[in-house]
XYZ file of C-alpha atoms in Angstrom:
742
model
C -8.273 34.269 1.693
C -9.661 30.823 2.460
C -12.154 29.632 -0.130
C -15.210 28.634 1.933
C -18.005 27.164 -0.165
C -21.679 27.287 0.818
C -23.616 24.250 -0.417
C -27.184 23.201 0.454
C -27.283 20.903 3.467
C -29.261 18.174 1.715
C -26.266 17.574 -0.586
C -23.950 16.669 2.293
C -22.799 13.070 1.901
C -23.564 12.859 -1.810
C -21.494 13.470 -4.924
C -18.338 11.826 -3.532
C -17.251 11.122 -7.109
C -17.833 13.970 -9.522
C -19.832 13.097 -12.668
C -16.871 13.510 -15.019
C -15.005 10.756 -13.161
C -17.867 8.242 -13.137
C -17.822 5.472 -15.767
C -20.859 5.323 -17.988
C -23.771 3.623 -16.269
C -22.155 3.729 -12.815
C -23.216 5.661 -9.732
C -20.979 7.096 -7.029
C -21.244 3.895 -4.962
C -19.935 1.375 -7.499
C -16.434 1.186 -5.979
C -17.829 1.273 -2.456
C -20.093 -1.689 -3.228
C -17.124 -3.583 -4.650
C -15.053 -2.851 -1.539
C -17.742 -3.872 0.929
C -17.397 -7.638 1.240
C -19.064 -8.212 4.612
C -21.976 -10.143 3.052
C -24.621 -8.229 5.013
C -28.000 -7.730 3.345
C -29.198 -4.233 4.144
C -32.831 -3.087 4.246
C -34.755 0.114 4.818
C -35.779 1.214 8.284
C -39.246 0.499 9.597
C -41.421 3.353 10.807
C -40.936 2.124 14.374
C -37.136 2.121 13.995
C -37.197 5.681 12.651
C -39.360 6.740 15.608
C -36.887 5.230 18.082
C -33.919 6.825 16.320
C -35.539 10.262 16.425
C -36.476 9.809 20.076
C -32.810 8.990 20.836
C -31.596 12.291 19.409
C -30.521 11.094 15.948
C -31.065 13.107 12.783
C -30.928 12.387 9.056
C -31.712 14.477 6.002
C -33.165 11.352 4.378
C -34.076 8.307 6.479
C -34.499 6.292 3.274
C -30.728 6.425 2.866
C -30.089 4.858 6.261
C -30.065 1.104 5.642
C -29.646 -1.580 8.273
C -29.157 -5.307 8.782
C -31.902 -7.645 9.969
C -30.747 -7.696 13.615
C -30.451 -3.919 13.868
C -31.436 -2.483 17.267
C -32.308 1.240 17.025
C -31.984 1.645 20.797
C -28.197 1.309 20.349
C -27.922 4.437 18.177
C -28.000 7.741 20.055
C -27.192 11.380 19.342
C -25.804 10.778 15.867
C -26.132 12.873 12.702
C -26.380 10.910 9.472
C -25.720 12.286 5.999
C -25.646 10.502 2.667
C -26.035 6.736 2.270
C -25.212 4.997 5.562
C -25.468 1.234 6.000
C -25.354 -0.410 9.422
C -25.123 -4.125 10.254
C -26.670 -5.790 13.250
C -26.408 -4.135 16.641
C -26.965 -6.337 19.694
C -26.996 -5.507 23.411
C -23.381 -6.407 24.218
C -20.319 -4.489 25.210
C -16.928 -5.071 23.583
C -13.775 -5.266 25.652
C -10.199 -4.844 24.472
C -7.179 -4.140 26.659
C -9.380 -3.076 29.587
C -11.415 -0.744 27.340
C -15.094 -1.686 27.762
C -17.596 -0.020 25.439
C -21.216 -0.797 24.502
C -22.060 -1.878 20.981
C -23.684 0.875 18.975
C -23.281 4.310 17.430
C -23.188 7.259 19.802
C -22.513 11.011 19.757
C -21.032 11.050 16.244
C -21.411 12.709 12.845
C -21.486 9.998 10.182
C -21.326 10.684 6.453
C -21.765 7.989 3.820
C -20.242 4.990 5.650
C -20.771 1.239 5.824
C -20.618 -0.686 9.097
C -20.297 -4.392 9.782
C -21.960 -6.199 12.666
C -21.764 -5.083 16.302
C -19.450 -2.131 15.839
C -18.729 0.575 18.395
C -18.571 4.200 17.227
C -18.612 6.738 20.045
C -17.690 10.420 20.086
C -16.318 10.532 16.557
C -16.722 14.179 15.625
C -16.481 13.611 11.892
C -16.619 10.173 10.243
C -16.807 10.280 6.473
C -16.586 7.716 3.658
C -15.224 4.664 5.483
C -16.117 0.988 5.334
C -15.811 -0.365 8.859
C -15.558 -4.052 9.676
C -17.444 -6.084 12.241
C -16.691 -5.659 15.946
C -14.466 -2.685 15.227
C -14.138 -0.117 18.006
C -13.738 3.577 17.164
C -13.952 6.000 20.075
C -12.857 9.584 20.685
C -11.626 10.519 17.226
C -11.662 14.142 16.074
C -11.620 13.634 12.324
C -11.798 10.463 10.293
C -12.380 10.955 6.594
C -11.512 9.737 3.117
C -11.159 11.940 0.047
C -12.271 10.775 -3.414
C -8.651 10.800 -4.636
C -7.250 8.800 -1.687
C -4.184 6.707 -2.528
C -3.495 5.122 0.876
C 0.250 5.753 0.676
C 0.768 4.374 -2.806
C 2.604 6.507 -5.344
C -0.196 6.586 -7.895
C -1.940 9.393 -9.742
C -5.715 9.535 -9.964
C -7.867 10.683 -12.875
C -7.598 14.403 -13.414
C -4.399 14.748 -11.377
C -1.025 15.873 -12.663
C 2.264 14.007 -12.311
C 3.403 16.563 -9.748
C 1.148 15.032 -7.087
C 2.780 11.600 -7.316
C 4.552 10.496 -4.154
C 8.175 9.429 -4.690
C 10.354 8.030 -1.943
C 13.849 9.513 -2.213
C 16.005 6.695 -0.881
C 19.819 6.364 -0.854
C 20.463 9.908 -2.010
C 19.133 13.275 -0.890
C 18.988 14.730 -4.383
C 16.233 12.348 -5.455
C 18.350 10.644 -8.101
C 17.468 7.190 -6.738
C 13.790 7.854 -6.019
C 11.301 4.990 -6.150
C 7.522 4.943 -6.214
C 6.210 3.326 -3.018
C 3.487 0.717 -3.230
C 1.791 -1.647 -0.829
C 3.723 -4.913 -0.922
C 7.049 -3.378 -1.957
C 9.855 -5.670 -0.810
C 13.425 -4.666 0.068
C 14.625 -6.311 -3.134
C 12.230 -4.170 -5.190
C 13.536 -0.984 -3.627
C 17.155 -2.085 -4.142
C 16.676 -2.967 -7.807
C 14.821 0.272 -8.510
C 17.374 2.443 -6.728
C 20.574 0.798 -8.047
C 19.968 0.149 -11.749
C 19.446 3.797 -12.623
C 21.250 3.594 -15.949
C 18.891 0.841 -17.136
C 16.149 2.989 -18.652
C 14.079 -0.006 -19.743
C 13.953 -1.422 -16.244
C 13.224 1.969 -14.677
C 10.293 2.491 -17.020
C 9.097 -1.071 -16.464
C 9.049 -0.621 -12.687
C 6.922 2.498 -13.037
C 4.537 0.638 -15.326
C 4.421 -2.339 -12.900
C 3.454 0.015 -10.083
C 0.748 1.771 -12.059
C -0.708 -1.594 -13.087
C -1.155 -2.568 -9.447
C -3.615 0.282 -8.957
C -6.254 1.818 -11.145
C -6.745 5.555 -11.509
C -10.404 5.563 -10.563
C -11.624 8.040 -7.997
C -14.015 7.058 -5.244
C -12.321 4.366 -3.158
C -13.375 4.440 0.487
C -11.089 4.084 3.450
C -11.350 0.764 5.255
C -11.129 -0.325 8.865
C -10.760 -4.079 9.245
C -12.656 -6.413 11.551
C -11.813 -6.115 15.248
C -9.588 -3.096 14.706
C -9.546 -0.644 17.618
C -9.040 3.102 17.128
C -9.187 5.288 20.216
C -8.202 8.809 21.228
C -6.756 9.759 17.841
C -6.915 13.260 16.380
C -6.843 12.861 12.586
C -7.241 9.685 10.513
C -7.422 10.721 6.865
C -7.187 8.578 3.725
C -6.132 5.511 5.696
C -6.662 1.837 4.870
C -6.352 -0.429 7.935
C -6.336 -4.221 8.028
C -7.990 -6.372 10.667
C -7.036 -6.571 14.339
C -4.950 -3.381 14.339
C -4.722 -1.143 17.410
C -4.387 2.616 16.954
C -4.338 4.684 20.118
C -3.502 8.315 20.800
C -2.003 9.119 17.406
C -1.889 12.785 16.470
C -2.111 12.375 12.715
C -2.434 9.412 10.386
C -2.734 10.511 6.760
C -2.452 8.757 3.407
C -1.452 5.373 4.811
C -1.881 1.671 4.284
C -1.661 -0.127 7.627
C -1.427 -3.879 7.053
C -2.604 -6.022 9.929
C -4.129 -9.441 10.507
C -4.789 -11.778 13.441
C -1.420 -13.540 13.098
C 0.510 -10.256 12.722
C -1.261 -7.371 14.433
C 0.013 -3.848 13.845
C -0.083 -1.248 16.607
C 0.378 2.524 16.510
C 0.609 4.444 19.762
C 0.618 7.817 21.409
C 1.830 11.017 19.797
C 2.673 9.505 16.410
C 2.420 11.496 13.201
C 2.598 9.357 10.073
C 2.058 10.736 6.575
C 2.410 9.177 3.109
C 3.486 5.723 4.167
C 2.940 1.984 4.001
C 3.166 -0.095 7.153
C 3.687 -3.842 6.972
C 2.090 -6.639 8.955
C 3.004 -6.951 12.621
C 4.653 -3.517 12.954
C 4.888 -1.487 16.168
C 5.000 2.320 16.189
C 4.929 4.106 19.540
C 5.645 7.281 21.510
C 6.037 10.336 19.367
C 7.282 8.777 16.128
C 7.383 11.026 13.060
C 7.438 9.343 9.641
C 6.910 10.896 6.215
C 7.229 9.224 2.796
C 8.243 5.870 4.139
C 7.743 2.132 4.008
C 8.041 -0.167 6.998
C 8.326 -3.810 5.996
C 6.609 -6.416 8.152
C 7.601 -7.013 11.770
C 9.551 -3.763 12.110
C 9.384 -1.136 14.835
C 9.663 2.621 15.311
C 9.519 4.046 18.811
C 10.558 6.742 21.279
C 10.538 9.722 18.973
C 12.181 8.060 15.980
C 12.085 10.036 12.739
C 11.875 8.117 9.470
C 11.734 10.279 6.339
C 12.046 9.284 2.681
C 13.257 5.863 3.754
C 12.564 2.147 3.480
C 12.920 0.151 6.700
C 13.343 -3.583 6.139
C 11.772 -6.509 7.976
C 12.596 -7.359 11.588
C 14.204 -3.957 12.188
C 13.962 -1.517 15.082
C 14.698 2.200 15.194
C 14.360 4.001 18.530
C 14.846 7.733 19.096
C 17.089 8.192 16.054
C 16.714 10.162 12.852
C 16.867 8.345 9.525
C 16.608 10.181 6.212
C 16.800 9.094 2.565
C 17.957 5.566 3.365
C 17.307 2.031 2.198
C 17.714 -0.385 5.086
C 17.651 -4.140 4.527
C 16.120 -6.553 7.081
C 17.512 -6.952 10.594
C 18.651 -3.452 11.492
C 18.979 -2.099 15.038
C 19.366 1.600 15.784
C 18.874 3.148 19.180
C 19.779 6.221 21.246
C 18.522 9.737 20.703
C 21.583 11.211 19.002
C 22.082 8.604 16.286
C 21.731 9.882 12.723
C 21.624 8.046 9.405
C 21.292 9.768 6.043
C 21.534 8.857 2.358
C 22.704 5.307 2.973
C 22.242 1.772 1.718
C 22.546 -0.527 4.743
C 22.448 -4.192 3.783
C 21.127 -5.715 6.991
C 22.190 -7.305 10.288
C 23.372 -3.838 11.224
C 23.564 -2.043 14.549
C 24.174 1.666 15.053
C 25.328 2.895 18.429
C 24.735 6.171 20.254
C 26.312 9.197 18.670
C 26.850 7.531 15.308
C 26.534 10.205 12.646
C 26.404 8.568 9.256
C 26.206 11.195 6.564
C 26.385 14.601 8.212
C 29.046 15.883 5.839
C 28.815 16.028 2.073
C 31.971 16.541 0.093
C 30.514 17.864 -3.140
C 28.748 21.079 -3.968
C 25.328 19.545 -3.371
C 23.816 17.040 -0.948
C 24.283 14.044 -3.205
C 26.696 11.849 -1.245
C 25.988 8.217 -0.418
C 27.163 5.459 1.870
C 26.999 1.738 1.135
C 27.543 -0.803 3.901
C 27.470 -4.577 3.518
C 25.523 -6.631 6.011
C 26.752 -6.695 9.575
C 27.643 -2.973 9.634
C 28.396 -1.807 13.212
C 29.551 1.804 13.594
C 30.489 2.293 17.244
C 29.893 5.055 19.761
C 30.268 8.599 18.436
C 31.407 7.544 14.991
C 31.223 10.264 12.348
C 31.551 9.224 8.702
C 31.648 11.179 5.485
C 30.004 10.478 2.159
C 30.915 8.809 -0.107
C 31.994 5.727 1.815
C 31.721 1.998 1.285
C 32.254 -0.902 3.668
C 32.568 -4.653 3.213
C 30.406 -7.077 5.176
C 30.619 -7.130 8.967
C 32.693 -3.982 9.313
C 32.874 -2.576 12.831
C 34.104 0.979 13.284
C 35.701 2.139 16.531
C 34.732 5.400 18.183
C 36.095 8.418 16.371
C 35.601 11.287 13.958
C 36.740 9.978 10.583
C 37.748 13.019 8.533
C 37.665 11.602 5.017
C 35.746 9.213 2.804
C 36.576 5.526 3.195
C 36.406 2.420 1.026
C 37.029 -0.682 3.153
C 36.952 -3.870 1.022
C 38.115 -6.305 3.737
C 35.239 -8.096 5.515
C 34.950 -8.689 9.261
C 37.263 -5.712 9.827
C 37.757 -3.411 12.769
C 38.396 0.114 11.507
C 40.069 2.457 13.981
C 42.352 5.468 14.218
C 45.753 5.827 15.879
C 45.814 9.494 16.805
C 49.427 9.397 18.021
C 50.705 8.054 14.701
C 48.024 9.839 12.647
C 47.047 6.721 10.731
C 43.961 4.704 9.877
C 44.103 1.087 10.987
C 42.147 -1.822 9.533
C 42.148 -5.256 11.165
C 40.446 -7.823 8.895
C 39.008 -10.856 10.662
C 38.610 -8.955 13.928
C 35.343 -10.681 14.880
C 36.852 -14.159 14.705
C 39.904 -13.159 16.724
C 38.245 -11.173 19.510
C 34.432 -11.215 19.483
C 33.223 -14.527 18.129
C 30.326 -14.615 20.599
C 28.803 -11.427 19.191
C 29.306 -12.544 15.591
C 27.700 -15.938 16.113
C 24.875 -14.540 18.221
C 24.206 -11.903 15.573
C 23.540 -14.660 13.063
C 21.340 -16.630 15.456
C 19.248 -13.811 16.920
C 17.962 -12.528 13.598
C 16.811 -15.993 12.565
C 15.049 -16.227 15.909
C 13.470 -12.783 15.482
C 12.332 -13.298 11.906
C 8.565 -13.329 12.398
C 7.566 -12.231 8.914
C 4.069 -13.482 8.091
C 4.621 -12.819 4.383
C 7.882 -14.614 3.601
C 8.716 -14.020 -0.061
C 12.417 -13.245 0.035
C 14.725 -15.693 1.778
C 17.002 -13.624 4.025
C 20.512 -14.950 4.658
C 21.795 -14.354 8.198
C 24.794 -16.712 8.320
C 28.113 -14.895 8.462
C 29.614 -17.534 6.147
C 27.605 -17.252 2.950
C 28.295 -16.679 -0.745
C 28.643 -12.904 -0.373
C 31.146 -12.983 2.503
C 33.061 -15.935 1.064
C 33.528 -14.061 -2.212
C 34.747 -11.047 -0.257
C 37.250 -13.288 1.507
C 38.593 -14.512 -1.825
C 39.036 -10.944 -3.042
C 40.569 -9.941 0.281
C 43.136 -12.704 0.084
C 44.210 -11.468 -3.352
C 44.400 -7.915 -2.075
C 46.381 -8.942 1.009
C 48.761 -10.913 -1.202
C 49.368 -7.804 -3.276
C 49.866 -5.575 -0.235
C 52.235 -8.071 1.398
C 54.194 -8.447 -1.828
C 54.456 -4.704 -2.238
C 55.648 -4.212 1.350
C 58.170 -7.046 1.023
C 59.627 -5.723 -2.225
C 59.895 -2.275 -0.724
C 61.756 -3.639 2.297
C 64.039 -5.585 -0.034
C 64.583 -2.399 -2.074
C 63.447 -4.195 -5.191
C 61.634 -2.563 -8.073
C 57.981 -3.456 -8.243
C 56.906 -5.403 -11.322
C 53.387 -5.762 -12.593
C 50.576 -5.855 -10.054
C 50.106 -9.578 -10.680
C 53.819 -10.251 -10.190
C 53.735 -8.327 -6.925
C 50.702 -10.321 -5.797
C 52.321 -13.641 -6.627
C 55.410 -12.634 -4.658
C 53.218 -11.875 -1.665
C 51.328 -15.115 -2.142
C 54.585 -17.048 -2.110
C 55.686 -15.396 1.142
C 52.305 -16.031 2.754
C 52.223 -19.657 1.676
C 55.670 -20.133 3.174
C 54.740 -18.100 6.272
C 58.116 -16.452 5.690
C 59.971 -15.031 8.676
C 60.206 -11.630 6.963
C 56.445 -11.242 7.348
C 56.847 -10.684 11.092
C 58.582 -7.363 10.569
C 56.571 -6.063 7.631
C 54.344 -3.025 7.959
C 51.466 -3.579 5.554
C 50.013 -0.391 4.140
C 46.992 -0.054 1.865
C 46.069 2.375 -0.855
C 42.612 3.654 -1.733
C 41.081 2.832 1.631
C 40.789 6.494 2.655
C 40.648 9.752 0.737
C 43.503 11.218 2.763
C 47.283 11.357 2.779
C 47.820 9.691 6.129
C 48.957 6.035 6.159
C 46.433 3.201 6.202
C 47.928 0.240 8.064
C 46.559 -3.301 7.842
C 46.864 -5.054 11.182
C 47.193 -8.840 11.358
C 47.350 -9.080 7.575
C 49.099 -12.450 7.648
C 46.726 -13.882 10.240
C 43.713 -12.580 8.284
C 44.956 -14.141 5.049
C 45.359 -17.479 6.799
C 42.031 -17.113 8.595
C 40.085 -16.369 5.433
C 41.588 -19.394 3.722
C 40.718 -21.554 6.715
C 37.134 -20.266 6.797
C 36.626 -20.708 3.062
C 37.795 -24.310 3.334
C 35.583 -24.850 6.395
C 32.554 -23.430 4.541
C 33.221 -25.675 1.560
C 33.968 -28.792 3.595
C 30.739 -28.540 5.599
C 28.856 -28.260 2.331
C 30.747 -31.243 0.943
C 29.958 -33.301 4.022
C 26.267 -32.421 3.768
C 26.310 -33.129 0.054
C 27.792 -36.595 0.579
C 25.125 -37.595 3.089
C 22.986 -38.522 0.097
C 24.376 -41.695 -1.546
C 23.326 -40.324 -4.922
C 25.822 -37.484 -4.491
C 28.933 -39.642 -4.002
C 29.942 -38.841 -7.575
C 31.099 -35.248 -7.278
C 30.505 -32.584 -9.940
C 33.234 -32.155 -12.509
C 32.498 -28.576 -13.561
C 32.416 -26.175 -10.662
C 32.660 -22.421 -10.944
C 32.350 -19.883 -8.156
C 29.843 -17.217 -9.173
C 29.388 -13.605 -8.174
C 26.443 -12.989 -5.875
C 24.363 -9.921 -5.108
C 22.554 -8.962 -1.935
C 19.088 -8.152 -3.270
C 17.251 -6.755 -0.277
C 18.776 -9.327 2.064
C 18.277 -12.228 -0.348
C 21.484 -13.526 -1.906
C 21.113 -14.226 -5.627
C 23.775 -15.208 -8.176
C 24.455 -12.268 -10.455
C 23.996 -14.405 -13.569
C 20.629 -15.633 -12.328
C 19.467 -12.088 -11.673
C 20.467 -11.013 -15.165
C 19.136 -14.069 -16.960
C 15.904 -14.693 -15.083
C 14.841 -11.198 -14.026
C 16.534 -8.292 -15.784
C 16.513 -9.735 -19.296
C 12.870 -10.929 -19.037
C 11.911 -7.430 -17.859
C 13.659 -5.977 -20.914
C 11.832 -8.392 -23.228
C 8.519 -7.880 -21.378
C 8.270 -11.520 -20.353
C 8.010 -10.255 -16.783
C 5.222 -7.683 -16.669
C 4.322 -7.154 -13.013
C 5.620 -6.922 -9.489
C 3.878 -10.216 -8.745
C 6.108 -11.872 -11.335
C 9.173 -10.172 -9.848
C 8.166 -11.566 -6.465
C 7.639 -14.983 -8.018
C 11.269 -14.772 -9.152
C 12.346 -14.165 -5.538
C 10.332 -17.171 -4.402
C 11.804 -19.371 -7.106
C 15.324 -18.246 -6.209
C 14.655 -18.935 -2.536
C 13.810 -22.521 -3.456
C 16.970 -22.819 -5.554
C 19.178 -21.162 -2.942
C 20.220 -24.272 -0.951
C 21.445 -26.024 -4.093
C 23.071 -22.889 -5.517
C 24.779 -22.214 -2.215
C 25.970 -25.815 -2.143
C 27.510 -25.488 -5.618
C 29.135 -22.211 -4.589
C 30.584 -23.833 -1.478
C 31.952 -26.808 -3.413
C 33.466 -24.483 -6.016
C 35.021 -22.438 -3.219
C 36.514 -25.571 -1.651
C 37.947 -26.619 -4.990
C 39.456 -23.180 -5.574
C 40.956 -22.748 -2.107
C 42.492 -26.230 -2.031
C 43.485 -26.295 -5.684
C 42.184 -29.876 -5.900
C 39.476 -30.732 -8.441
C 36.750 -32.290 -6.324
C 35.777 -34.907 -8.901
C 39.294 -36.345 -8.725
C 40.015 -35.729 -5.034
C 41.510 -38.711 -3.238
C 39.609 -40.058 -0.282
C 42.541 -39.268 2.023
C 42.352 -35.618 0.907
C 38.654 -35.465 1.687
C 39.243 -36.997 5.113
C 42.001 -34.473 5.694
C 39.601 -31.644 4.849
C 37.076 -33.113 7.284
C 39.702 -33.193 10.024
C 40.657 -29.586 9.350
C 36.982 -28.587 9.340
C 36.506 -30.254 12.720
C 39.492 -28.344 14.056
C 38.049 -25.064 12.718
C 34.665 -25.937 14.145
C 36.162 -26.469 17.601
C 38.179 -23.254 17.293
C 35.060 -21.242 16.435
C 33.189 -22.741 19.385
C 36.100 -21.962 21.694
C 36.093 -18.412 20.367
C 32.435 -18.085 21.343
C 33.188 -19.376 24.838
C 36.336 -17.290 25.317
C 34.832 -13.999 24.167
C 31.858 -14.427 26.498
C 34.028 -15.668 29.373
C 35.872 -12.335 29.321
C 32.678 -10.700 30.552
C 32.862 -12.866 33.676
C 36.588 -12.521 34.359
C 37.505 -8.975 33.357
C 38.208 -7.160 36.656
C 36.518 -4.010 35.412
C 33.371 -6.002 34.727
C 33.534 -7.947 37.982
C 34.211 -4.964 40.244
C 30.560 -3.824 40.348
C 29.495 -7.079 42.006
C 30.144 -7.862 45.660
C 30.060 -11.617 45.168
C 30.126 -14.227 42.450
C 26.579 -15.133 43.407
C 25.429 -11.549 42.811
C 27.083 -11.501 39.386
C 25.398 -14.778 38.466
C 22.041 -13.372 39.552
C 22.517 -10.288 37.394
C 24.220 -11.798 34.341
C 23.137 -15.388 34.645
C 25.588 -18.254 35.005
C 27.991 -18.620 32.124
C 27.433 -22.365 31.822
C 23.666 -21.781 31.706
C 23.828 -19.282 28.838
C 21.192 -20.543 26.405
C 23.008 -19.317 23.310
C 26.290 -20.950 24.345
C 24.450 -24.193 25.037
C 22.873 -24.039 21.604
C 26.213 -23.175 19.948
C 27.819 -26.147 21.678
C 25.052 -28.470 20.497
C 25.376 -27.235 16.931
C 29.156 -27.611 17.001
C 28.817 -31.157 18.358
C 26.325 -32.008 15.612
C 28.734 -30.720 12.962
C 31.583 -32.692 14.517
C 29.483 -35.836 14.530
C 28.684 -35.341 10.851
C 32.354 -34.741 10.009
C 33.549 -37.647 12.118
C 31.695 -40.099 9.916
C 34.226 -39.378 7.186
C 37.234 -39.427 9.496
C 36.720 -42.521 11.618
C 38.714 -45.571 10.383
C 35.625 -47.709 10.978
C 33.653 -45.724 8.481
C 36.152 -44.970 5.728
C 34.417 -44.509 2.405
C 36.231 -44.068 -0.849
C 34.755 -41.484 -3.174
C 34.060 -42.929 -6.640
C 35.903 -41.217 -9.443
C 34.003 -42.678 -12.379
C 30.884 -41.446 -14.137
C 31.600 -37.815 -13.386
C 28.655 -35.547 -14.063
C 28.635 -31.786 -14.569
C 27.295 -29.471 -11.913
C 23.640 -28.600 -12.001
């Protein structure tokens, strides 16, 4: 049966912290006094003020424990029951207005237990308000239950004094079996979650991360919930163990429990009707509306959940939106879009700039004896309508998957690929470079829109949105080697020759590709290891993709070279250049060697001892990123051209500039052509009676703001490149006094 305790009424509001959990010489208010930073000097009530309060229907077991500020007006407190120590700031005869809600300053029709209030607050019809510190000009109306327990953790995965380890909250990301669980904490960045979930075999780092998290929070009992200045809470049912920043807006939520809700004037967080949020941390500037359910979760700043979205055991990165869908056990990097009611994502690592369409079912089928499958997708992951994928699967950057039920696990290492099925031939088809050939507008706009939407108020990690960056360039290099091997294998098979070593086969393919040999036109290029099935996997446009990737690598490097040479001090080019491996650490690209040397090793040796120091590493790497990316680009140019940059002839550099200008114009034309199709395709045009109607609905093509911006950027790049091409401005590159790369 329910254990109902009967305790004398005069004890209500006291004993929040039990004696065994109080430090020596401290009373139950010592943490509360530390938390209350409003600067108000409280005093006892006068006899007149007590008389007015009683006349207005207020009660208190001990009026000596009701303290007030100097400008307190007792006429603005009516029909309230006070228990324990309650402290109230000034109350003046005003009404507060927010979003057409107009309410008089004061405390009305509420039960209030051991709370502190700032100046000119509104509390009306709060049935049960217990152990909160409420900021100035906050508005709290029509709340059923609003309380804080002495062991409140506000969404952080900590354990309080006297509690066992079994009560600790873990967030089971990336895998349903909990094998990649992390401890959530306020301020956790996507990079933190990625490091903690991926380096599971590194016991020292795993233990260090747990220690870092515990150091951020003490184990003391007795912290009060907080409601920041100017925060508005109305028509909510339950608000329990919740810490809320300033200027937040909570309206119509069913249940808010064990949460930190970060908010501030520059990045206000809002939670709307029908939401039920439990055991979570919500970043600055988030929006949560209309029936959202979230349990054991983190939302990074400037992210959104709406329209019945379900987010469970998952981390949602910055600048992301999930509407309607269900997301379980996932780690999602910044810039993720997921809409439509029947979209499902489970046990996945999604590395950002991703978009999931209606009917996408990512992770419904597990192929082992337990639910422990995973999916890893590089940034730019776009599964199309009604795509069904199996665990385990892995996809390179900017993979788009055509509609279909994919029956087996996949491992697609070629970036910018379209993955599709040919049902008639019963084969999987992969077209690397698809975006550049057929949908350049979407690819370029994808890079631009996320920069435009990045409204993070707490920028620690530098997020890379460009589709040509160290991670994708390295994938292109590996893809070229793989395509060379596949072409060589197909050619030798057609020639009925015996395959040699893998490297010999690759070099044969490389020779054919370099020569653009006529035999390539009739080759069918098949891959191995792309799908866990017996059906063929055919690579479409393999030759074109190999050429494209080489062209893009050279373009990436040449632009960097051109920028580098703008500074006269950089005319002497580095002699030692080496292309490094890079990792996507929560959306921030970091050289693998840097991560090992400056973060992992210092964690092992205890030189890095806190999450703040980990975050300082991110900040330092963000500052180094432009130079490191420049070195990577120059090394890539040197590798793809086979010409040491420090000894490159000036005519070679001018030739690279000319080729870069040609690529630049081709990319711009691709943007224009792919968008123009939307205005010329008869099946798009047929719904409009006139050209004028289409322009009204879609906007004129030549007035498209993104195309105008893309054209301006392309012209600026051409102007920069032209300086090294024009005969009037020929500059020889010095070849003396070579210096090593930084």
